[in-house]
Amino acid sequence: MAAFPNLNSDSGLKKLDEHLLTRSYITGYQASKDDITVFTALAKPPTSQYVNASRWYNHIDALLRISGVSAEGSGVIVEGSAPVAEEAVATPPAADSKDAADEEDDDDVDLFGEETEEEKKAAEERAASVKASTKKKESGKSSVLIDIKPWDDETDMKKLEEAVRSIQMEGLFWGASKLVPVGYGIKKLQIMCTIVDDLVSIDTMIEEQLTVEPINEFVQSCDIVAFNKI
């Protein structure tokens, strides 16, 4: 079980930053209730001084805005924090209030009366809205771990990571990273990202962005280490 002192102090933020140096999440390999416990214990986002903590915070913030977090986790203790409310853990997109109101209106429809043009149009709009909403909710997300190898031991790994993170697109959220020794003084960059499956293709991103100019000045090759549905 992970444990942290007051996260609104320098010592607490430093410990959190060190904890996330080699981890993508507080515990385990996917976002969980433990991440939400720590996230809610922070009064404000960590500054850029705490690189790993700041990166993790932005990642969790993005997950909460997109789909919420439902995994249980293995437990975490944060000094001075209150238990996480259930609604803060899983926050899926709320149903359209207009749809709910329309459904209630349906109960009042005279089943034996003649349907007007306005009612037909309203029914078609509701059907289209429900179909679109269902399609949106079915759009899955995945957590991907990528190995990115430099050309040699003289490659500037800081610039390599900056080049990788410069790739921005809708549905792509970069997460934690670390350098892993390969041999002969060479290190590879291992980096996490979360993608919205309908919006981002990892294979296409590798072929058309990570391994072409100008990023291929630093990157020799990329490999997908792990690909997990969220």
PDB file of C-alpha atoms in Angstrom:
ATOM      1  CA  MET A   1       0.000   0.000   0.000  1.00  0.00           C
ATOM      2  CA  ALA A   2       1.364   3.392  -1.026  1.00  0.00           C
ATOM      3  CA  ALA A   3       1.470   6.161   1.589  1.00  0.00           C
ATOM      4  CA  PHE A   4       2.119   9.887   1.257  1.00  0.00           C
ATOM      5  CA  PRO A   5       2.463  12.822   3.662  1.00  0.00           C
ATOM      6  CA  ASN A   6       0.479  16.042   3.160  1.00  0.00           C
ATOM      7  CA  LEU A   7       0.494  16.480  -0.634  1.00  0.00           C
ATOM      8  CA  ASN A   8       0.079  20.237  -0.385  1.00  0.00           C
ATOM      9  CA  SER A   9       3.553  20.561   1.114  1.00  0.00           C
ATOM     10  CA  ASP A  10       6.902  20.550  -0.677  1.00  0.00           C
ATOM     11  CA  SER A  11       7.922  17.304   1.032  1.00  0.00           C
ATOM     12  CA  GLY A  12       4.664  15.616   0.027  1.00  0.00           C
ATOM     13  CA  LEU A  13       4.940  16.731  -3.615  1.00  0.00           C
ATOM     14  CA  LYS A  14       8.569  15.630  -3.717  1.00  0.00           C
ATOM     15  CA  LYS A  15       7.660  12.153  -2.477  1.00  0.00           C
ATOM     16  CA  LEU A  16       4.801  11.917  -4.993  1.00  0.00           C
ATOM     17  CA  ASP A  17       7.132  13.012  -7.809  1.00  0.00           C
ATOM     18  CA  GLU A  18       9.716  10.396  -6.818  1.00  0.00           C
ATOM     19  CA  HIS A  19       7.011   7.723  -6.563  1.00  0.00           C
ATOM     20  CA  LEU A  20       5.853   8.452 -10.130  1.00  0.00           C
ATOM     21  CA  LEU A  21       9.368   8.494 -11.576  1.00  0.00           C
ATOM     22  CA  THR A  22       9.045   4.816 -12.579  1.00  0.00           C
ATOM     23  CA  ARG A  23       5.258   4.481 -12.482  1.00  0.00           C
ATOM     24  CA  SER A  24       2.367   5.565 -14.678  1.00  0.00           C
ATOM     25  CA  TYR A  25      -0.185   5.322 -11.877  1.00  0.00           C
ATOM     26  CA  ILE A  26      -0.193   5.387  -8.064  1.00  0.00           C
ATOM     27  CA  THR A  27      -0.670   1.614  -7.894  1.00  0.00           C
ATOM     28  CA  GLY A  28      -0.954  -1.028 -10.596  1.00  0.00           C
ATOM     29  CA  TYR A  29      -0.949  -0.619 -14.362  1.00  0.00           C
ATOM     30  CA  GLN A  30      -4.200   1.284 -14.880  1.00  0.00           C
ATOM     31  CA  ALA A  31      -5.908   4.297 -13.370  1.00  0.00           C
ATOM     32  CA  SER A  32      -7.770   3.344 -10.188  1.00  0.00           C
ATOM     33  CA  LYS A  33      -9.461   4.654  -7.064  1.00  0.00           C
ATOM     34  CA  ASP A  34      -5.952   5.135  -5.610  1.00  0.00           C
ATOM     35  CA  ASP A  35      -5.188   7.728  -8.301  1.00  0.00           C
ATOM     36  CA  ILE A  36      -8.429   9.554  -7.503  1.00  0.00           C
ATOM     37  CA  THR A  37      -7.612   9.555  -3.776  1.00  0.00           C
ATOM     38  CA  VAL A  38      -4.281  11.257  -4.453  1.00  0.00           C
ATOM     39  CA  PHE A  39      -5.732  13.506  -7.178  1.00  0.00           C
ATOM     40  CA  THR A  40      -8.447  14.878  -4.885  1.00  0.00           C
ATOM     41  CA  ALA A  41      -5.954  15.366  -2.046  1.00  0.00           C
ATOM     42  CA  LEU A  42      -4.081  17.927  -4.162  1.00  0.00           C
ATOM     43  CA  ALA A  43      -5.380  21.471  -3.669  1.00  0.00           C
ATOM     44  CA  LYS A  44      -4.003  22.487  -7.080  1.00  0.00           C
ATOM     45  CA  PRO A  45      -2.037  20.926  -9.966  1.00  0.00           C
ATOM     46  CA  PRO A  46       1.665  20.260  -9.238  1.00  0.00           C
ATOM     47  CA  THR A  47       3.975  22.837 -10.783  1.00  0.00           C
ATOM     48  CA  SER A  48       6.396  21.972 -13.583  1.00  0.00           C
ATOM     49  CA  GLN A  49       9.078  21.650 -10.913  1.00  0.00           C
ATOM     50  CA  TYR A  50       7.552  18.243 -10.169  1.00  0.00           C
ATOM     51  CA  VAL A  51       7.717  16.821 -13.702  1.00  0.00           C
ATOM     52  CA  ASN A  52       6.401  13.328 -12.987  1.00  0.00           C
ATOM     53  CA  ALA A  53       3.636  14.442 -10.644  1.00  0.00           C
ATOM     54  CA  SER A  54       2.515  17.155 -13.071  1.00  0.00           C
ATOM     55  CA  ARG A  55       2.425  14.709 -15.975  1.00  0.00           C
ATOM     56  CA  TRP A  56       0.426  12.180 -13.938  1.00  0.00           C
ATOM     57  CA  TYR A  57      -2.010  14.882 -12.721  1.00  0.00           C
ATOM     58  CA  ASN A  58      -2.779  16.036 -16.270  1.00  0.00           C
ATOM     59  CA  HIS A  59      -3.285  12.437 -17.384  1.00  0.00           C
ATOM     60  CA  ILE A  60      -5.777  11.650 -14.581  1.00  0.00           C
ATOM     61  CA  ASP A  61      -7.544  14.968 -15.144  1.00  0.00           C
ATOM     62  CA  ALA A  62      -8.009  14.036 -18.803  1.00  0.00           C
ATOM     63  CA  LEU A  63      -9.342  10.571 -17.924  1.00  0.00           C
ATOM     64  CA  LEU A  64     -11.889  12.045 -15.525  1.00  0.00           C
ATOM     65  CA  ARG A  65     -13.131  14.468 -18.163  1.00  0.00           C
ATOM     66  CA  ILE A  66     -13.438  11.755 -20.812  1.00  0.00           C
ATOM     67  CA  SER A  67     -14.691   8.611 -19.093  1.00  0.00           C
ATOM     68  CA  GLY A  68     -13.986   8.470 -15.372  1.00  0.00           C
ATOM     69  CA  VAL A  69     -12.038   5.846 -13.411  1.00  0.00           C
ATOM     70  CA  SER A  70     -13.596   2.646 -12.066  1.00  0.00           C
ATOM     71  CA  ALA A  71     -10.758   0.266 -11.083  1.00  0.00           C
ATOM     72  CA  GLU A  72     -10.476  -0.409  -7.355  1.00  0.00           C
ATOM     73  CA  GLY A  73      -6.699  -0.194  -6.823  1.00  0.00           C
ATOM     74  CA  SER A  74      -4.730  -1.797  -4.003  1.00  0.00           C
ATOM     75  CA  GLY A  75      -4.997   1.004  -1.450  1.00  0.00           C
ATOM     76  CA  VAL A  76      -3.272   4.291  -0.678  1.00  0.00           C
ATOM     77  CA  ILE A  77      -2.969   6.505   2.389  1.00  0.00           C
ATOM     78  CA  VAL A  78      -2.645  10.281   2.120  1.00  0.00           C
ATOM     79  CA  GLU A  79      -2.108  12.291   5.287  1.00  0.00           C
ATOM     80  CA  GLY A  80      -5.031  14.611   5.977  1.00  0.00           C
ATOM     81  CA  SER A  81      -7.215  13.454   3.051  1.00  0.00           C
ATOM     82  CA  ALA A  82     -10.823  12.323   3.323  1.00  0.00           C
ATOM     83  CA  PRO A  83     -12.154   9.108   1.720  1.00  0.00           C
ATOM     84  CA  VAL A  84     -12.984   9.440  -1.958  1.00  0.00           C
ATOM     85  CA  ALA A  85     -16.693   9.802  -2.713  1.00  0.00           C
ATOM     86  CA  GLU A  86     -18.052   7.113  -5.036  1.00  0.00           C
ATOM     87  CA  GLU A  87     -19.243   9.654  -7.617  1.00  0.00           C
ATOM     88  CA  ALA A  88     -15.690  11.018  -7.909  1.00  0.00           C
ATOM     89  CA  VAL A  89     -14.342   7.591  -8.860  1.00  0.00           C
ATOM     90  CA  ALA A  90     -16.527   6.795 -11.819  1.00  0.00           C
ATOM     91  CA  THR A  91     -17.670   9.787 -13.786  1.00  0.00           C
ATOM     92  CA  PRO A  92     -18.979   8.600 -17.162  1.00  0.00           C
ATOM     93  CA  PRO A  93     -20.534  11.176 -19.455  1.00  0.00           C
ATOM     94  CA  ALA A  94     -23.962  12.159 -18.185  1.00  0.00           C
ATOM     95  CA  ALA A  95     -26.957  11.332 -20.331  1.00  0.00           C
ATOM     96  CA  ASP A  96     -28.392  14.217 -22.294  1.00  0.00           C
ATOM     97  CA  SER A  97     -30.948  15.914 -20.063  1.00  0.00           C
ATOM     98  CA  LYS A  98     -33.040  16.706 -23.137  1.00  0.00           C
ATOM     99  CA  ASP A  99     -33.264  12.996 -23.925  1.00  0.00           C
ATOM    100  CA  ALA A 100     -34.420  12.293 -20.365  1.00  0.00           C
ATOM    101  CA  ALA A 101     -37.060  14.992 -20.595  1.00  0.00           C
ATOM    102  CA  ASP A 102     -38.194  13.666 -23.966  1.00  0.00           C
ATOM    103  CA  GLU A 103     -38.522  10.157 -22.515  1.00  0.00           C
ATOM    104  CA  GLU A 104     -40.759  11.523 -19.757  1.00  0.00           C
ATOM    105  CA  ASP A 105     -42.824  13.349 -22.377  1.00  0.00           C
ATOM    106  CA  ASP A 106     -43.281  10.042 -24.226  1.00  0.00           C
ATOM    107  CA  ASP A 107     -45.231   8.702 -21.236  1.00  0.00           C
ATOM    108  CA  ASP A 108     -47.834  11.411 -21.801  1.00  0.00           C
ATOM    109  CA  VAL A 109     -48.337  10.737 -25.504  1.00  0.00           C
ATOM    110  CA  ASP A 110     -51.847   9.739 -26.529  1.00  0.00           C
ATOM    111  CA  LEU A 111     -51.236   6.338 -28.118  1.00  0.00           C
ATOM    112  CA  PHE A 112     -54.582   6.408 -29.854  1.00  0.00           C
ATOM    113  CA  GLY A 113     -54.292   9.925 -31.227  1.00  0.00           C
ATOM    114  CA  GLU A 114     -53.037  10.880 -34.658  1.00  0.00           C
ATOM    115  CA  GLU A 115     -49.339  11.755 -34.776  1.00  0.00           C
ATOM    116  CA  THR A 116     -48.649  15.272 -35.978  1.00  0.00           C
ATOM    117  CA  GLU A 117     -45.781  16.372 -38.203  1.00  0.00           C
ATOM    118  CA  GLU A 118     -44.147  18.046 -35.192  1.00  0.00           C
ATOM    119  CA  GLU A 119     -44.358  14.806 -33.192  1.00  0.00           C
ATOM    120  CA  LYS A 120     -42.895  12.817 -36.077  1.00  0.00           C
ATOM    121  CA  LYS A 121     -39.998  15.256 -36.380  1.00  0.00           C
ATOM    122  CA  ALA A 122     -39.397  15.187 -32.605  1.00  0.00           C
ATOM    123  CA  ALA A 123     -39.410  11.374 -32.626  1.00  0.00           C
ATOM    124  CA  GLU A 124     -36.870  11.272 -35.475  1.00  0.00           C
ATOM    125  CA  GLU A 125     -34.628  13.750 -33.671  1.00  0.00           C
ATOM    126  CA  ARG A 126     -34.782  11.699 -30.467  1.00  0.00           C
ATOM    127  CA  ALA A 127     -33.910   8.521 -32.345  1.00  0.00           C
ATOM    128  CA  ALA A 128     -30.938  10.220 -34.036  1.00  0.00           C
ATOM    129  CA  SER A 129     -29.774  11.656 -30.715  1.00  0.00           C
ATOM    130  CA  VAL A 130     -29.977   8.281 -28.951  1.00  0.00           C
ATOM    131  CA  LYS A 131     -28.094   6.615 -31.815  1.00  0.00           C
ATOM    132  CA  ALA A 132     -25.327   9.229 -31.717  1.00  0.00           C
ATOM    133  CA  SER A 133     -25.099   9.060 -27.935  1.00  0.00           C
ATOM    134  CA  THR A 134     -24.846   5.258 -28.002  1.00  0.00           C
ATOM    135  CA  LYS A 135     -22.112   5.378 -30.626  1.00  0.00           C
ATOM    136  CA  LYS A 136     -20.172   7.931 -28.583  1.00  0.00           C
ATOM    137  CA  LYS A 137     -20.373   5.819 -25.417  1.00  0.00           C
ATOM    138  CA  GLU A 138     -19.167   2.742 -27.315  1.00  0.00           C
ATOM    139  CA  SER A 139     -15.987   4.553 -28.320  1.00  0.00           C
ATOM    140  CA  GLY A 140     -13.345   2.722 -26.300  1.00  0.00           C
ATOM    141  CA  LYS A 141     -10.035   3.849 -24.891  1.00  0.00           C
ATOM    142  CA  SER A 142      -6.724   2.045 -24.564  1.00  0.00           C
ATOM    143  CA  SER A 143      -3.589   2.400 -22.485  1.00  0.00           C
ATOM    144  CA  VAL A 144      -0.415   1.915 -24.536  1.00  0.00           C
ATOM    145  CA  LEU A 145       3.210   1.443 -23.444  1.00  0.00           C
ATOM    146  CA  ILE A 146       5.762   2.292 -26.136  1.00  0.00           C
ATOM    147  CA  ASP A 147       9.529   1.673 -26.312  1.00  0.00           C
ATOM    148  CA  ILE A 148      11.355   4.377 -28.289  1.00  0.00           C
ATOM    149  CA  LYS A 149      15.001   3.684 -29.142  1.00  0.00           C
ATOM    150  CA  PRO A 150      17.580   6.356 -30.030  1.00  0.00           C
ATOM    151  CA  TRP A 151      20.289   6.055 -32.661  1.00  0.00           C
ATOM    152  CA  ASP A 152      23.184   5.814 -30.224  1.00  0.00           C
ATOM    153  CA  ASP A 153      24.492   6.785 -26.803  1.00  0.00           C
ATOM    154  CA  GLU A 154      25.115  10.357 -28.007  1.00  0.00           C
ATOM    155  CA  THR A 155      21.424  11.042 -28.705  1.00  0.00           C
ATOM    156  CA  ASP A 156      20.005  13.744 -26.425  1.00  0.00           C
ATOM    157  CA  MET A 157      17.249  11.795 -24.647  1.00  0.00           C
ATOM    158  CA  LYS A 158      15.678  14.956 -23.240  1.00  0.00           C
ATOM    159  CA  LYS A 159      15.216  16.360 -26.730  1.00  0.00           C
ATOM    160  CA  LEU A 160      13.998  12.967 -27.916  1.00  0.00           C
ATOM    161  CA  GLU A 161      11.234  12.951 -25.296  1.00  0.00           C
ATOM    162  CA  GLU A 162      10.324  16.567 -26.059  1.00  0.00           C
ATOM    163  CA  ALA A 163       9.990  15.639 -29.747  1.00  0.00           C
ATOM    164  CA  VAL A 164       7.759  12.677 -28.903  1.00  0.00           C
ATOM    165  CA  ARG A 165       5.510  14.732 -26.643  1.00  0.00           C
ATOM    166  CA  SER A 166       5.262  17.436 -29.308  1.00  0.00           C
ATOM    167  CA  ILE A 167       2.898  15.094 -31.156  1.00  0.00           C
ATOM    168  CA  GLN A 168      -0.551  16.340 -30.202  1.00  0.00           C
ATOM    169  CA  MET A 169      -3.916  15.245 -31.554  1.00  0.00           C
ATOM    170  CA  GLU A 170      -7.488  14.789 -30.411  1.00  0.00           C
ATOM    171  CA  GLY A 171      -7.836  11.618 -28.351  1.00  0.00           C
ATOM    172  CA  LEU A 172      -4.118  11.299 -27.468  1.00  0.00           C
ATOM    173  CA  PHE A 173      -2.891  11.851 -23.902  1.00  0.00           C
ATOM    174  CA  TRP A 174       0.774  11.324 -23.026  1.00  0.00           C
ATOM    175  CA  GLY A 175       1.486   9.845 -19.590  1.00  0.00           C
ATOM    176  CA  ALA A 176       4.487   8.932 -17.462  1.00  0.00           C
ATOM    177  CA  SER A 177       7.860   7.959 -18.907  1.00  0.00           C
ATOM    178  CA  LYS A 178      11.245   6.637 -17.866  1.00  0.00           C
ATOM    179  CA  LEU A 179      14.641   5.845 -19.378  1.00  0.00           C
ATOM    180  CA  VAL A 180      15.568   2.158 -19.480  1.00  0.00           C
ATOM    181  CA  PRO A 181      19.176   0.962 -20.053  1.00  0.00           C
ATOM    182  CA  VAL A 182      19.596  -1.108 -23.222  1.00  0.00           C
ATOM    183  CA  GLY A 183      23.356  -1.723 -23.239  1.00  0.00           C
ATOM    184  CA  TYR A 184      26.649  -0.118 -24.266  1.00  0.00           C
ATOM    185  CA  GLY A 185      25.617   3.100 -22.546  1.00  0.00           C
ATOM    186  CA  ILE A 186      22.425   3.417 -24.615  1.00  0.00           C
ATOM    187  CA  LYS A 187      19.062   4.048 -22.978  1.00  0.00           C
ATOM    188  CA  LYS A 188      15.595   3.812 -24.511  1.00  0.00           C
ATOM    189  CA  LEU A 189      12.570   5.934 -23.663  1.00  0.00           C
ATOM    190  CA  GLN A 190       9.610   3.976 -22.296  1.00  0.00           C
ATOM    191  CA  ILE A 191       6.469   6.109 -22.333  1.00  0.00           C
ATOM    192  CA  MET A 192       2.776   5.598 -21.556  1.00  0.00           C
ATOM    193  CA  CYS A 193      -0.117   7.138 -23.446  1.00  0.00           C
ATOM    194  CA  THR A 194      -3.891   6.858 -23.397  1.00  0.00           C
ATOM    195  CA  ILE A 195      -5.807   6.945 -26.678  1.00  0.00           C
ATOM    196  CA  VAL A 196      -9.424   7.146 -27.766  1.00  0.00           C
ATOM    197  CA  ASP A 197      -9.598   4.168 -30.127  1.00  0.00           C
ATOM    198  CA  ASP A 198     -11.865   5.807 -32.707  1.00  0.00           C
ATOM    199  CA  LEU A 199      -9.629   8.870 -32.963  1.00  0.00           C
ATOM    200  CA  VAL A 200      -6.051   7.597 -32.733  1.00  0.00           C
ATOM    201  CA  SER A 201      -4.207   4.729 -34.423  1.00  0.00           C
ATOM    202  CA  ILE A 202      -0.923   3.942 -32.655  1.00  0.00           C
ATOM    203  CA  ASP A 203       0.465   2.128 -35.718  1.00  0.00           C
ATOM    204  CA  THR A 204      -0.284   5.112 -37.948  1.00  0.00           C
ATOM    205  CA  MET A 205       1.198   7.539 -35.427  1.00  0.00           C
ATOM    206  CA  ILE A 206       4.426   5.510 -35.292  1.00  0.00           C
ATOM    207  CA  GLU A 207       4.692   5.173 -39.082  1.00  0.00           C
ATOM    208  CA  GLU A 208       3.704   8.715 -40.024  1.00  0.00           C
ATOM    209  CA  GLN A 209       4.949  10.827 -37.118  1.00  0.00           C
ATOM    210  CA  LEU A 210       7.341   9.124 -34.687  1.00  0.00           C
ATOM    211  CA  THR A 211       9.686   7.676 -37.321  1.00  0.00           C
ATOM    212  CA  VAL A 212       9.722  10.471 -39.903  1.00  0.00           C
ATOM    213  CA  GLU A 213      11.325  13.906 -40.082  1.00  0.00           C
ATOM    214  CA  PRO A 214      12.003  15.812 -37.931  1.00  0.00           C
ATOM    215  CA  ILE A 215      11.562  13.333 -35.050  1.00  0.00           C
ATOM    216  CA  ASN A 216      13.614  10.583 -36.714  1.00  0.00           C
ATOM    217  CA  GLU A 217      16.643  12.769 -36.053  1.00  0.00           C
ATOM    218  CA  PHE A 218      16.440  11.313 -32.539  1.00  0.00           C
ATOM    219  CA  VAL A 219      14.324   8.167 -32.964  1.00  0.00           C
ATOM    220  CA  GLN A 220      15.666   5.005 -34.558  1.00  0.00           C
ATOM    221  CA  SER A 221      12.695   2.714 -33.901  1.00  0.00           C
ATOM    222  CA  CYS A 222       9.498   2.286 -31.879  1.00  0.00           C
ATOM    223  CA  ASP A 223       7.893  -0.832 -30.422  1.00  0.00           C
ATOM    224  CA  ILE A 224       4.523  -1.313 -28.730  1.00  0.00           C
ATOM    225  CA  VAL A 225       5.265  -3.117 -25.446  1.00  0.00           C
ATOM    226  CA  ALA A 226       1.739  -3.280 -24.050  1.00  0.00           C
ATOM    227  CA  PHE A 227      -1.717  -2.398 -25.373  1.00  0.00           C
ATOM    228  CA  ASN A 228      -4.608  -2.654 -22.909  1.00  0.00           C
ATOM    229  CA  LYS A 229      -8.251  -1.688 -23.241  1.00  0.00           C
ATOM    230  CA  ILE A 230      -9.478   0.628 -20.491  1.00  0.00           C
TER     231      ILE A 230
END
